[in-house]
Amino acid sequence: MVSRMFRLETEVDKARRDLLRSRLRETNTAASPILRALRGTPGERELPLHVWALDDAGALAGGLVGHTWTSWLHVTYLWVDERHRGAGLGSQLLARGERMARRGRGCTAVRLETWDFQAPEFYQKQGYEVVCVIPDYPPGVTEYTLTKRLSV
């Protein structure tokens, strides 16, 4: 057996991060026929998807920020200003994002993460199912991953 010495470094290095990401992508592509088939197709790219709600004065009342990749919408942020909560705006933003992903981008499913003090019950009322629960992430908080199949 050959013994090798390695120097381990801990600084943030964007060039190395990008190189690592590229090499991981190459490794994953070689290992997965599904990912290999995606390469070079429109589904391979992450495309931003944003929905904004503006009040009468043009101020931000709420919004949804996410992206689509392959046949999935990933909701990164959904927020409604406190003054507008309870009026259905969050449901409207989510429904519009789902519709854009389904009709415009061929998405068949959605995923998102939320914390226990945020909105897991809201998402469940919108048809989302809890698929993962991570307690103490961060300590004292539970994180939920939820998914939803979109009707065709």
XYZ file of N, CA and C in Angstrom:
456
model
N 0.840 -1.176 0.000
C 0.000 0.000 0.000
C 0.889 1.245 0.000
N 0.503 2.228 -0.805
C 1.261 3.467 -0.911
C 0.691 4.463 0.094
N 1.559 5.058 0.866
C 1.145 6.072 1.828
C 1.383 7.445 1.200
N 0.368 8.281 1.249
C 0.494 9.620 0.681
C 0.216 10.643 1.762
N 0.900 11.764 1.644
C 0.679 12.879 2.551
C -0.138 13.934 1.808
N -1.093 14.492 2.473
C -1.904 15.551 1.894
C -1.888 16.754 2.818
N -1.922 17.930 2.244
C -2.054 19.165 3.013
C -3.526 19.560 2.943
N -4.163 19.704 4.076
C -5.558 20.116 4.124
C -5.629 21.601 4.435
N -6.437 22.329 3.641
C -6.595 23.765 3.833
C -8.062 24.069 4.076
N -8.331 25.177 4.744
C -9.716 25.484 5.108
C -10.203 26.846 4.635
N -9.408 27.550 3.842
C -9.857 28.881 3.420
C -10.936 28.763 2.338
N -11.762 29.790 2.241
C -12.773 29.856 1.189
C -12.053 30.166 -0.115
N -12.301 29.348 -1.130
C -11.609 29.488 -2.405
C -12.628 29.220 -3.516
N -13.094 30.280 -4.155
C -14.144 30.151 -5.174
C -13.675 29.368 -6.392
N -12.435 29.544 -6.784
C -11.926 28.813 -7.949
C -11.902 27.309 -7.669
N -11.442 26.929 -6.487
C -11.451 25.505 -6.128
C -12.875 24.979 -5.980
N -13.746 25.800 -5.412
C -15.154 25.397 -5.293
C -15.733 25.087 -6.671
N -15.481 25.963 -7.625
C -15.999 25.752 -8.976
C -15.385 24.506 -9.619
N -14.091 24.298 -9.401
C -13.428 23.106 -9.920
C -14.015 21.843 -9.292
N -14.214 21.878 -7.984
C -14.808 20.740 -7.283
C -16.212 20.442 -7.817
N -17.011 21.489 -7.999
C -18.370 21.315 -8.525
C -18.332 20.691 -9.921
N -17.426 21.167 -10.751
C -17.279 20.642 -12.104
C -16.890 19.165 -12.084
N -15.934 18.831 -11.244
C -15.490 17.430 -11.167
C -16.570 16.523 -10.586
N -17.313 17.023 -9.600
C -18.416 16.231 -9.048
C -19.486 16.012 -10.114
N -19.772 17.050 -10.885
C -20.743 16.922 -11.966
C -20.299 15.862 -12.979
N -19.016 15.879 -13.346
C -18.479 14.879 -14.277
C -18.610 13.470 -13.706
N -18.282 13.314 -12.424
C -18.384 12.007 -11.763
C -19.838 11.536 -11.734
N -20.750 12.445 -11.363
C -22.170 12.085 -11.303
C -22.717 11.740 -12.683
N -22.311 12.489 -13.689
C -22.763 12.223 -15.053
C -22.294 10.851 -15.517
N -21.055 10.502 -15.207
C -20.527 9.196 -15.594
C -21.245 8.065 -14.861
N -21.669 8.315 -13.629
C -22.288 7.262 -12.814
C -23.789 7.105 -13.048
N -24.453 8.123 -13.591
C -25.910 8.084 -13.715
C -26.356 8.226 -15.165
N -26.981 7.192 -15.723
C -27.494 7.319 -17.086
C -28.565 8.404 -17.208
N -29.298 8.662 -16.139
C -30.341 9.695 -16.174
C -29.704 11.071 -16.286
N -28.691 11.353 -15.459
C -28.009 12.639 -15.561
C -27.266 12.769 -16.891
N -26.701 11.664 -17.380
C -26.007 11.683 -18.667
C -26.983 12.070 -19.779
N -28.201 11.541 -19.738
C -29.204 11.850 -20.759
C -29.658 13.306 -20.685
N -29.568 13.922 -19.509
C -29.962 15.326 -19.343
C -28.966 16.292 -19.957
N -27.689 15.923 -19.997
C -26.647 16.830 -20.461
C -26.933 17.282 -21.892
N -26.861 18.593 -22.067
C -27.094 19.165 -23.379
C -28.554 19.408 -23.710
N -29.458 19.121 -22.778
C -30.889 19.366 -23.010
C -31.316 20.616 -22.242
N -32.461 21.210 -22.603
C -32.936 22.383 -21.855
C -33.197 22.078 -20.376
N -33.590 20.842 -20.042
C -33.866 20.483 -18.661
C -32.650 20.482 -17.762
N -31.484 20.507 -18.355
C -30.239 20.467 -17.586
C -30.011 21.759 -16.804
N -30.505 22.861 -17.307
C -30.228 24.166 -16.715
C -31.230 24.522 -15.624
N -30.726 25.143 -14.561
C -31.601 25.736 -13.557
C -32.053 27.084 -14.102
N -33.369 27.295 -14.118
C -33.911 28.561 -14.595
C -34.632 29.266 -13.452
N -34.320 30.532 -13.185
C -34.990 31.241 -12.099
C -36.491 31.367 -12.374
N -37.260 31.339 -11.306
C -38.702 31.568 -11.374
C -39.065 32.476 -10.211
N -39.569 33.663 -10.528
C -39.926 34.663 -9.511
C -41.358 35.123 -9.734
N -42.095 35.309 -8.639
C -43.446 35.872 -8.676
C -43.490 36.956 -7.605
N -43.899 38.158 -7.980
C -43.910 39.289 -7.049
C -45.323 39.813 -6.859
N -45.651 40.190 -5.637
C -46.922 40.855 -5.336
C -46.589 42.261 -4.861
N -47.137 43.253 -5.553
C -46.894 44.654 -5.224
C -48.194 45.303 -4.785
N -48.115 46.156 -3.770
C -49.325 46.843 -3.307
C -49.626 48.031 -4.219
N -50.666 48.790 -3.871
C -51.089 49.933 -4.703
C -49.987 50.970 -4.889
N -49.091 51.070 -3.918
C -48.000 52.043 -4.006
C -46.776 51.470 -4.709
N -46.849 50.200 -5.116
C -45.729 49.572 -5.788
C -44.723 48.943 -4.843
N -45.031 48.939 -3.539
C -44.126 48.334 -2.554
C -44.306 46.818 -2.549
N -43.266 46.111 -2.175
C -43.300 44.654 -2.136
C -44.236 44.175 -1.021
N -45.280 43.456 -1.405
C -46.233 42.885 -0.443
C -45.932 41.413 -0.200
N -45.239 40.782 -1.135
C -44.890 39.378 -0.993
C -44.191 38.893 -2.243
N -43.675 37.679 -2.161
C -43.001 37.143 -3.334
C -42.619 35.692 -3.170
N -42.368 35.072 -4.302
C -41.882 33.703 -4.369
C -40.623 33.724 -5.225
N -39.558 33.134 -4.711
C -38.305 33.010 -5.456
C -37.947 31.536 -5.489
N -37.681 31.048 -6.674
C -37.285 29.661 -6.818
C -36.601 29.443 -8.151
N -36.489 28.192 -8.521
C -35.926 27.855 -9.831
C -36.497 26.511 -10.267
N -36.461 26.292 -11.563
C -36.865 25.000 -12.105
C -35.611 24.280 -12.589
N -35.651 22.975 -12.454
C -34.566 22.116 -12.918
C -35.183 20.781 -13.266
N -34.878 20.265 -14.400
C -35.497 19.067 -14.969
C -37.003 19.257 -14.910
N -37.700 18.417 -14.185
C -39.163 18.525 -14.112
C -39.632 18.998 -12.737
N -38.762 19.678 -12.011
C -39.072 20.122 -10.660
C -38.989 21.641 -10.521
N -39.906 22.181 -9.721
C -39.808 23.546 -9.222
C -39.279 23.446 -7.800
N -38.253 24.210 -7.481
C -37.741 24.299 -6.116
C -38.048 25.694 -5.609
N -38.949 25.782 -4.628
C -39.280 27.068 -4.023
C -38.232 27.349 -2.953
N -37.471 28.407 -3.152
C -36.421 28.781 -2.212
C -36.968 29.700 -1.128
N -37.749 30.708 -1.533
C -38.338 31.660 -0.590
C -39.789 31.923 -0.963
N -40.641 31.997 0.045
C -42.009 32.491 -0.110
C -42.272 33.355 1.105
N -42.601 34.609 0.869
C -42.788 35.550 1.963
C -43.939 36.472 1.644
N -44.725 36.792 2.682
C -45.807 37.766 2.574
C -45.651 38.759 3.720
N -45.714 40.035 3.402
C -45.631 41.083 4.411
C -46.719 40.857 5.458
N -46.362 41.097 6.698
C -47.264 40.853 7.828
C -48.627 41.522 7.640
N -48.649 42.709 7.044
C -49.912 43.448 6.848
C -50.856 42.745 5.881
N -50.334 41.841 5.063
C -51.152 41.202 4.035
C -51.401 39.721 4.300
N -50.907 39.223 5.434
C -51.097 37.800 5.748
C -52.551 37.525 6.089
N -52.990 36.316 5.758
C -54.363 35.909 6.047
C -55.357 36.278 4.963
N -54.884 36.926 3.907
C -55.769 37.357 2.818
C -55.650 36.449 1.604
N -54.875 35.362 1.710
C -54.737 34.436 0.586
C -53.613 34.761 -0.374
N -52.811 35.775 -0.049
C -51.742 36.171 -0.966
C -50.682 35.079 -1.107
N -50.313 34.443 -0.014
C -49.335 33.360 -0.080
C -49.817 32.232 -0.978
N -51.082 31.875 -0.855
C -51.667 30.828 -1.708
C -51.632 31.244 -3.173
N -51.923 32.519 -3.437
C -51.895 33.015 -4.819
C -50.494 32.975 -5.404
N -49.522 33.402 -4.623
C -48.134 33.381 -5.095
C -47.688 31.954 -5.401
N -47.994 31.033 -4.490
C -47.595 29.644 -4.675
C -48.299 29.040 -5.891
N -49.594 29.287 -6.018
C -50.353 28.747 -7.154
C -49.819 29.298 -8.478
N -49.488 30.585 -8.521
C -48.964 31.184 -9.753
C -47.616 30.560 -10.101
N -46.742 30.388 -9.110
C -45.444 29.763 -9.355
C -45.596 28.335 -9.857
N -46.488 27.570 -9.228
C -46.741 26.192 -9.668
C -47.261 26.165 -11.101
N -48.187 27.069 -11.415
C -48.767 27.126 -12.762
C -47.701 27.474 -13.804
N -46.863 28.457 -13.496
C -45.788 28.833 -14.423
C -44.840 27.654 -14.651
N -44.502 26.952 -13.575
C -43.586 25.812 -13.684
C -44.212 24.682 -14.490
N -45.488 24.422 -14.253
C -46.169 23.313 -14.926
C -46.412 23.636 -16.396
N -47.050 24.756 -16.655
C -47.437 25.087 -18.040
C -46.268 25.558 -18.895
N -45.433 26.400 -18.327
C -44.355 27.000 -19.113
C -43.079 26.190 -19.172
N -42.896 25.289 -18.185
C -41.608 24.594 -18.118
C -41.749 23.086 -17.983
N -42.976 22.593 -18.019
C -43.197 21.149 -17.994
C -42.906 20.473 -16.663
N -42.919 21.234 -15.584
C -42.636 20.640 -14.272
C -43.805 19.773 -13.808
N -43.457 18.705 -13.141
C -44.465 17.777 -12.622
C -44.458 17.707 -11.099
N -43.521 18.402 -10.450
C -43.426 18.341 -8.998
C -42.756 19.597 -8.451
N -42.974 19.813 -7.140
C -42.393 20.953 -6.425
C -41.767 20.447 -5.135
N -40.695 21.089 -4.728
C -40.103 20.814 -3.410
C -39.752 22.123 -2.742
N -39.748 22.097 -1.416
C -39.381 23.273 -0.641
C -39.006 22.847 0.766
N -38.359 23.752 1.482
C -38.013 23.532 2.874
C -38.631 24.655 3.693
N -39.053 24.322 4.909
C -39.591 25.319 5.825
C -39.289 24.883 7.248
N -39.297 25.830 8.169
C -39.067 25.513 9.573
C -40.395 25.407 10.308
N -40.348 24.779 11.473
C -41.568 24.537 12.248
C -42.294 25.826 12.627
N -41.583 26.926 12.829
C -42.224 28.189 13.206
C -42.667 29.000 11.997
N -42.369 28.502 10.804
C -42.778 29.208 9.587
C -44.135 28.687 9.120
N -44.137 27.748 8.172
C -45.414 27.462 7.524
C -45.648 26.015 7.099
N -45.214 24.996 7.845
C -45.485 23.637 7.359
C -46.977 23.351 7.180
N -47.803 23.861 8.079
C -49.251 23.612 7.970
C -49.839 24.317 6.743
N -49.361 25.511 6.443
C -49.804 26.239 5.255
C -49.551 25.412 4.002
N -48.347 24.875 3.882
C -48.012 24.094 2.690
C -48.831 22.808 2.616
N -49.065 22.183 3.747
C -49.882 20.961 3.743
C -51.303 21.273 3.276
N -51.838 22.429 3.648
C -53.174 22.836 3.171
C -53.173 23.054 1.658
N -52.001 23.334 1.094
C -51.878 23.553 -0.356
C -51.594 22.247 -1.100
N -51.636 21.120 -0.386
C -51.441 19.820 -1.025
C -50.036 19.253 -0.937
N -49.164 19.877 -0.156
C -47.795 19.393 -0.008
C -47.738 18.298 1.058
N -46.811 17.368 0.864
C -46.603 16.282 1.815
C -45.216 16.400 2.421
N -45.125 16.150 3.730
C -43.831 16.152 4.413
C -43.097 14.876 4.016
N -41.880 15.029 3.478
C -41.072 13.864 3.087
C -39.810 13.728 3.925
N -39.491 14.763 4.700
C -38.298 14.708 5.539
C -38.484 15.665 6.709
N -38.072 15.222 7.887
C -38.091 16.050 9.091
C -36.701 15.988 9.705
N -36.109 17.156 9.927
C -34.782 17.213 10.537
C -34.894 18.015 11.833
N -34.902 17.323 12.972
C -34.963 18.047 14.247
C -33.632 18.739 14.546
N -33.722 19.824 15.300
C -32.538 20.576 15.743
C -31.687 21.102 14.593
N -32.356 21.586 13.539
C -31.636 22.192 12.409
C -32.209 23.568 12.131
N -31.701 24.630 12.765
C -30.653 24.686 13.783
C -31.177 24.215 15.137
N -30.305 24.124 16.137
C -30.733 23.617 17.436
C -31.998 24.315 17.942
N -32.970 23.493 18.346
C -34.231 24.006 18.852
C -35.285 24.215 17.792
N -34.924 24.031 16.535
C -35.839 24.242 15.407
C -35.903 22.953 14.597
N -37.071 22.669 14.027
C -37.221 21.515 13.144
C -37.410 22.003 11.719
N -36.654 21.423 10.799
C -36.806 21.747 9.381
C -37.608 20.648 8.704
N -38.501 21.057 7.801
C -39.321 20.129 7.036
C -39.006 20.297 5.554
N -38.913 19.195 4.850
C -38.883 19.213 3.393
C -40.236 18.684 2.950
N -40.873 19.410 2.048
C -42.189 19.028 1.540
C -42.144 18.949 0.019
N -42.975 18.079 -0.537
C -43.094 17.967 -1.993
C -44.558 17.920 -2.386
N -44.795 18.207 -3.649
C -46.153 18.167 -4.192
C -46.056 17.737 -5.654
N -46.901 16.823 -6.066
C -47.020 16.456 -7.475
C -47.983 17.435 -8.126
N -47.623 17.952 -9.282
C -48.468 18.898 -10.000
C -49.349 18.138 -10.978
N -50.617 18.503 -10.998
C -51.520 17.866 -11.959
C -51.191 18.341 -13.356
N -51.432 17.490 -14.311
C -51.061 17.788 -15.696
C -52.046 18.684 -16.375
